[in-house]
Short mmCIF file of C-alpha atoms in Angstrom, two decimals:
data_model
loop_
_atom_site.label_atom_id
_atom_site.label_comp_id
_atom_site.label_asym_id
_atom_site.label_seq_id
_atom_site.Cartn_x
_atom_site.Cartn_y
_atom_site.Cartn_z
CA MET A 18 -2.88 13.71 -23.42
CA SER A 19 -0.94 16.93 -23.72
CA ALA A 20 0.90 18.45 -26.65
CA SER A 21 0.85 22.23 -26.57
CA THR A 22 2.94 22.51 -29.73
CA GLY A 23 3.76 20.30 -32.66
CA PRO A 24 6.17 17.42 -32.00
CA GLN A 25 9.81 18.38 -32.14
CA PRO A 26 12.33 16.06 -33.85
CA PRO A 27 14.43 14.60 -31.01
CA GLN A 28 18.16 15.16 -30.78
CA ARG A 29 19.22 11.83 -32.22
CA ASN A 30 22.82 12.81 -33.01
CA ARG A 31 23.88 11.28 -29.69
CA ALA A 32 23.10 7.84 -31.14
CA GLN A 33 24.91 8.33 -34.45
CA ASP A 34 28.31 7.34 -33.10
CA ARG A 35 26.99 3.81 -32.49
CA ALA A 36 24.53 3.55 -35.39
CA SER A 37 25.43 1.50 -38.45
CA TRP A 38 23.75 4.05 -40.76
CA ASP A 39 24.61 7.74 -41.18
CA ARG A 40 21.90 10.30 -41.76
CA GLU A 41 22.09 12.57 -44.81
CA PRO A 42 19.82 15.53 -43.92
CA GLU A 43 19.97 16.98 -47.42
CA GLY A 44 17.83 14.07 -48.57
CA ASP A 45 15.04 14.68 -46.00
CA THR A 46 11.53 15.67 -47.06
CA THR A 47 8.53 16.63 -44.88
CA LEU A 48 5.41 14.89 -46.18
CA GLU A 49 2.85 15.88 -43.53
CA SER A 50 2.89 18.04 -40.43
CA ASN A 51 0.16 18.84 -37.90
CA TRP A 52 -0.26 19.45 -34.17
CA LEU A 53 0.36 15.79 -33.35
CA ILE A 54 2.88 14.31 -35.81
CA THR A 55 5.38 15.18 -38.50
CA LEU A 56 5.81 12.55 -41.21
CA ARG A 57 9.20 12.76 -42.93
CA ARG A 58 11.13 10.83 -45.54
CA GLU A 59 14.69 10.68 -44.23
CA ARG A 60 17.77 9.40 -46.05
CA TYR A 61 20.41 7.25 -44.38
CA ARG A 62 23.56 5.65 -45.78
CA SER A 63 24.88 2.30 -44.60
CA ARG A 64 28.40 2.31 -43.17
CA ASN A 65 28.82 -1.28 -44.29
CA SER A 66 27.60 -1.28 -47.89
CA GLY A 67 27.78 2.44 -48.63
CA LYS A 68 24.28 2.35 -50.09
CA ALA A 69 21.68 5.03 -49.28
CA HIS A 70 18.05 4.32 -48.47
CA ASP A 71 14.98 6.42 -47.71
CA PHE A 72 13.07 5.70 -44.51
CA TYR A 73 9.65 7.00 -43.46
CA VAL A 74 9.78 8.39 -39.94
CA VAL A 75 6.94 9.73 -37.79
CA HIS A 76 8.12 12.43 -35.39
CA LEU A 77 5.97 12.15 -32.27
CA ALA A 78 6.52 13.68 -28.85
CA ASP A 79 7.81 11.51 -26.01
CA ALA A 80 5.18 10.08 -23.67
CA VAL A 81 4.69 8.88 -20.11
CA ASN A 82 2.69 6.03 -18.58
CA VAL A 83 1.66 6.24 -14.91
CA LEU A 84 1.30 3.15 -12.73
CA ALA A 85 -0.54 4.48 -9.68
CA LEU A 86 -1.34 2.29 -6.68
CA THR A 87 -3.83 3.17 -3.96
CA PRO A 88 -3.10 2.46 -0.27
CA GLU A 89 -5.29 -0.65 -0.71
CA ASN A 90 -2.89 -1.87 -3.44
CA ARG A 91 -5.32 -1.26 -6.28
CA LEU A 92 -3.96 -0.18 -9.64
CA ILE A 93 -5.60 2.87 -11.22
CA LEU A 94 -6.49 2.17 -14.85
CA VAL A 95 -8.60 4.01 -17.40
CA GLU A 96 -10.67 2.60 -20.23
CA GLN A 97 -10.90 4.71 -23.38
CA PHE A 98 -11.55 4.42 -27.10
CA ARG A 99 -8.51 3.96 -29.35
CA ALA A 100 -9.08 4.77 -33.03
CA GLY A 101 -6.11 2.69 -34.24
CA SER A 102 -7.61 -0.56 -32.96
CA ALA A 103 -11.20 0.76 -33.16
CA THR A 104 -11.76 -0.71 -29.68
CA ASP A 105 -11.88 0.41 -26.07
CA SER A 106 -8.52 -0.07 -24.35
CA LEU A 107 -7.84 -0.67 -20.65
CA GLU A 108 -4.52 0.95 -19.77
CA PRO A 109 -2.69 3.14 -17.24
CA PRO A 110 -3.19 6.93 -17.37
CA GLY A 111 -0.63 8.83 -19.39
CA GLY A 112 0.00 11.18 -22.27
CA LEU A 113 2.46 13.10 -24.39
CA LEU A 114 5.15 15.34 -22.95
CA ASP A 115 5.49 19.00 -23.80
CA PRO A 116 8.93 19.87 -25.23
CA GLY A 117 11.53 19.66 -22.46
CA GLU A 118 9.01 18.51 -19.85
CA ASP A 119 10.16 16.23 -17.03
CA PRO A 120 8.41 12.80 -17.27
CA LEU A 121 7.97 12.71 -13.48
CA GLU A 122 6.15 16.06 -13.44
CA ALA A 123 4.17 15.23 -16.58
CA GLY A 124 3.13 11.84 -15.19
CA ALA A 125 1.84 13.32 -11.94
CA ARG A 126 -0.03 15.96 -13.96
CA GLU A 127 -1.58 13.39 -16.32
CA LEU A 128 -2.68 11.22 -13.38
CA LEU A 129 -4.39 14.18 -11.73
CA GLU A 130 -6.04 15.41 -14.94
CA GLU A 131 -7.30 12.01 -16.11
CA THR A 132 -8.34 10.47 -12.79
CA GLY A 133 -8.31 13.16 -10.08
CA TYR A 134 -5.77 11.10 -8.08
CA ALA A 135 -2.43 12.18 -6.60
CA GLY A 136 0.08 10.28 -4.47
CA ASP A 137 3.69 9.95 -3.34
CA GLU A 138 6.69 11.25 -5.23
CA PRO A 139 6.88 9.41 -8.58
CA ILE A 140 9.62 6.88 -9.32
CA ILE A 141 10.93 6.16 -12.81
CA LEU A 142 10.76 2.47 -13.72
CA GLY A 143 12.34 2.85 -17.15
CA THR A 144 12.25 4.37 -20.62
CA VAL A 145 11.93 2.53 -23.94
CA TRP A 146 11.48 3.44 -27.61
CA ALA A 147 7.79 3.18 -28.50
CA CYS A 148 8.39 1.82 -32.02
CA PRO A 149 11.97 2.44 -33.17
CA SER A 150 11.31 1.38 -36.77
CA LEU A 151 8.78 4.17 -37.34
CA LEU A 152 8.49 6.54 -34.38
CA THR A 153 10.91 8.97 -32.76
CA SER A 154 8.92 8.76 -29.52
CA ARG A 155 10.16 7.25 -26.29
CA ILE A 156 7.87 6.31 -23.43
CA THR A 157 8.75 6.51 -19.76
CA THR A 158 6.90 4.44 -17.15
CA ILE A 159 6.66 5.89 -13.64
CA LEU A 160 5.31 4.48 -10.39
CA ILE A 161 3.24 6.47 -7.88
CA ARG A 162 2.25 4.83 -4.60
CA ASN A 163 -0.49 5.79 -2.10
CA ALA A 164 -2.60 7.54 -4.72
CA LYS A 165 -5.83 9.07 -3.41
CA ALA A 166 -8.66 10.97 -5.07
CA ILE A 167 -8.32 14.68 -4.34
CA ARG A 168 -10.47 16.29 -7.04
CA GLU A 169 -12.62 15.67 -10.10
CA PRO A 170 -10.84 14.71 -13.36
CA ASN A 171 -10.23 17.38 -16.00
CA TRP A 172 -10.28 15.70 -19.42
CA ASP A 173 -9.03 17.12 -22.70
CA GLU A 174 -11.50 17.73 -25.51
CA GLY A 175 -12.47 14.43 -27.11
CA GLU A 176 -11.46 12.32 -24.11
CA GLU A 177 -14.02 9.98 -22.54
CA LEU A 178 -12.43 7.94 -19.78
CA ARG A 179 -13.85 5.33 -17.41
CA LEU A 180 -11.91 4.88 -14.20
CA LYS A 181 -11.12 1.32 -13.08
CA LEU A 182 -9.53 0.35 -9.73
CA VAL A 183 -8.06 -3.11 -10.22
CA PRO A 184 -6.55 -5.22 -7.40
CA ALA A 185 -2.84 -5.54 -8.13
CA ARG A 186 -2.97 -9.33 -7.90
CA GLU A 187 -5.34 -9.44 -10.89
CA VAL A 188 -2.99 -7.60 -13.27
CA PRO A 189 -1.11 -10.71 -14.54
CA SER A 190 -4.45 -12.39 -15.37
CA LEU A 191 -5.68 -9.28 -17.21
CA ILE A 192 -2.53 -9.33 -19.33
CA ARG A 193 -2.80 -13.08 -19.91
CA ASN A 194 -6.43 -13.02 -21.06
CA GLY A 195 -5.97 -9.96 -23.27
CA THR A 196 -8.11 -7.55 -21.25
CA ILE A 197 -5.04 -5.32 -21.17
CA GLY A 198 -3.75 -5.40 -24.74
CA HIS A 199 -1.80 -2.17 -25.18
CA ALA A 200 1.82 -3.25 -25.84
CA LEU A 201 3.42 -0.19 -24.23
CA ALA A 202 1.12 -0.48 -21.23
CA ILE A 203 2.03 -4.15 -20.84
CA GLN A 204 5.78 -3.50 -20.96
CA GLY A 205 5.41 -0.93 -18.20
CA LEU A 206 3.26 -3.24 -16.09
CA LEU A 207 5.70 -6.12 -16.49
CA TRP A 208 8.57 -3.79 -15.59
CA TRP A 209 6.74 -2.89 -12.39
CA LEU A 210 5.86 -6.51 -11.54
CA VAL A 211 9.46 -7.66 -12.00
CA SER A 212 10.78 -4.67 -10.04
CA GLU A 213 8.94 -6.02 -6.98
CA LEU A 214 10.97 -9.24 -7.02
CA PRO A 215 13.95 -9.11 -4.63
CA GLY A 216 17.41 -9.81 -5.94
CA THR A 217 16.69 -8.97 -9.60
CA PRO A 218 18.49 -6.29 -11.67
CA LEU A 219 15.20 -4.37 -11.93
CA GLU A 220 14.54 -4.36 -8.16
CA LEU A 221 13.62 -0.93 -6.84
CA PRO A 222 15.42 0.43 -3.75
CA GLU A 223 13.46 0.36 -0.53
CA VAL A 224 11.88 3.69 0.34
CA PHE A 225 11.72 4.44 4.07
CA ARG A 226 8.46 5.90 5.30
CA ALA A 227 7.80 7.19 8.81
CA GLU A 228 4.63 5.12 9.09
CA ASP A 229 6.70 1.93 8.69
CA ARG A 230 8.54 2.75 11.93
CA GLN A 231 5.25 3.65 13.63
CA ILE A 232 3.76 0.29 12.67
CA GLY A 233 6.84 -1.45 14.13
CA LEU A 234 6.51 0.45 17.41
CA GLY A 235 2.82 -0.42 17.54
CA ARG A 236 3.54 -4.13 17.19
CA LEU A 237 6.24 -3.87 19.85
CA MET A 238 3.82 -2.26 22.30
CA VAL A 239 1.25 -4.99 21.63
CA ALA A 240 3.89 -7.68 22.27
CA ILE A 241 4.91 -6.04 25.57
CA ALA A 242 1.26 -5.83 26.63
CA VAL A 243 0.68 -9.52 25.83
CA ILE A 244 3.79 -10.58 27.77
CA ALA A 245 2.77 -8.49 30.77
CA LEU A 246 -0.72 -10.01 30.68
CA ALA A 247 0.75 -13.50 30.47
CA PHE A 248 2.96 -12.96 33.51
CA GLY A 249 -0.02 -11.61 35.39
CA LEU A 250 -2.05 -14.71 34.55
CA MET A 251 0.80 -17.03 35.55
CA ARG A 252 1.00 -15.43 38.99
CA THR A 253 -2.75 -15.79 39.34
CA ILE A 254 -3.28 -19.38 38.19
CA GLY A 255 -0.20 -20.95 39.77
CA GLU A 256 2.27 -23.58 38.55
CA THR A 257 -0.19 -25.90 36.79
CA GLY A 258 -1.77 -23.13 34.80
CA THR A 259 1.64 -21.76 33.92
CA LEU A 260 2.59 -25.08 32.30
CA LEU A 261 -0.52 -24.78 30.14
CA ILE A 262 0.07 -21.15 29.17
CA ILE A 263 3.74 -21.50 28.17
CA PRO A 264 3.01 -23.55 24.99
CA VAL A 265 0.50 -20.90 23.94
CA LEU A 266 3.02 -18.10 24.49
CA LEU A 267 5.63 -19.99 22.50
CA LEU A 268 3.35 -19.82 19.45
CA VAL A 269 4.44 -16.18 19.02
CA PRO A 270 8.19 -16.79 18.58
CA ALA A 271 7.39 -19.96 16.60
CA TYR A 272 5.24 -17.99 14.16
CA LEU A 273 7.90 -15.28 13.82
CA LEU A 274 10.53 -17.91 13.02
CA VAL A 275 8.32 -19.48 10.37
CA ASP A 276 7.28 -16.14 8.89
CA ARG A 277 10.73 -14.52 8.82
CA VAL A 278 13.17 -17.45 8.52
CA VAL A 279 11.68 -20.83 7.63
CA ASP A 280 9.11 -19.82 5.01
CA PRO A 281 8.69 -16.06 4.43
CA MET A 282 5.36 -15.35 2.75
CA PRO A 283 5.76 -13.81 -0.73
CA ARG A 284 4.66 -10.19 -0.75
CA THR A 285 4.96 -9.45 -4.47
CA VAL A 286 2.21 -9.74 -7.06
CA LEU A 287 4.04 -12.20 -9.31
CA THR A 288 4.88 -14.64 -6.50
CA ARG A 289 1.38 -14.70 -5.02
CA SER A 290 -0.91 -17.46 -6.24
CA MET A 291 -4.39 -17.36 -4.78
CA GLY A 292 -5.01 -21.01 -5.72
CA ARG A 293 -2.14 -22.18 -3.50
CA TRP A 294 -2.48 -19.56 -0.79
CA GLY A 295 -4.81 -21.66 1.40
CA ARG A 296 -2.63 -24.80 1.24
CA ARG A 297 0.51 -22.84 2.02
CA SER A 298 -1.16 -21.09 4.96
CA LEU A 299 -2.21 -24.49 6.37
CA LEU A 300 1.33 -25.84 6.09
CA ARG A 301 2.71 -22.73 7.76
CA ALA A 302 0.21 -23.13 10.62
CA LEU A 303 1.24 -26.76 11.11
CA ALA A 304 4.91 -25.77 11.03
CA THR A 305 4.23 -23.08 13.64
CA LEU A 306 2.53 -25.62 15.96
CA ALA A 307 5.37 -28.11 15.56
CA LEU A 308 8.01 -25.48 16.20
CA ALA A 309 6.13 -24.25 19.28
CA GLN A 310 6.12 -27.83 20.64
CA LEU A 311 9.87 -28.11 20.07
CA LEU A 312 10.44 -24.83 21.89
CA TRP A 313 8.22 -26.02 24.76
CA LEU A 314 10.19 -29.28 25.06
CA SER A 315 13.43 -27.29 25.03
CA VAL A 316 12.16 -25.07 27.83
CA MET A 317 11.11 -28.11 29.89
CA VAL A 318 14.48 -29.81 29.39
CA MET A 319 16.37 -26.68 30.40
CA ALA A 320 14.12 -26.27 33.44
CA ARG A 321 14.80 -29.87 34.61
CA MET A 322 18.52 -29.42 34.09
CA ALA A 323 18.44 -26.24 36.14
CA LEU A 324 16.67 -28.10 38.97
CA LEU A 325 19.27 -30.91 38.88
CA ILE A 326 22.11 -28.39 39.10
#
């Protein structure tokens, strides 16, 4: 956590034109102020009733939560003591912003300081008010992919963190069973999980990476090598052997049709269910075999028609 100076009251005038209460600064009183918070009694007047009322407001700096994923799709979490709940809390790395600090830069810094990890350019998932009834603080959740350990952590005084690398598929269960119980951490995690779903308003844009194209070229080269080997075998084993090899070769296009068109496998955390994964894989395998047989019959029919012509 970082807060080099005391928290600064945010510029909230931008919200006054849509608020149903007007602030009357002459009625404000500072009750407590230290390096972390400023507790103030602030007076507002209702536009509807015309009545004034005093509210207690805690001025706290804005904050950032960092959802960092390793290349193995493990989420980087830290476990630390939280005095408010008097318990240890499992949550993403994060901390307070210095005045005027960019959440993207602050998030990358907090990740490096608390865990020693760094990764791709951060992406903002969203910003919400931490507790609008009491706090002036907003919290921004950012996503960093391909995070790798590059140095030892550098904790602030009083911090004692335990690093946890959690498989992404286990995150929903950890939220469900209460292992992750920090409300602001949960909202950020759910924002990320929903952002993976295609066709939703929270879907993140695809980010092109050079290695994606390299992987595609690699698969293409493997396919060309397999086809060349198959043609070589067909020339070697003759007509009878060729009839046996063709159904095997047709498994490749059959699998691609099943995987890309008939039943694309879900690749997001929320749509993956390990309990049903085995049954679905079996059904996909059977569909691939059936489709390969249909393709083989089509090839045979077309071959006979060609001979008749």
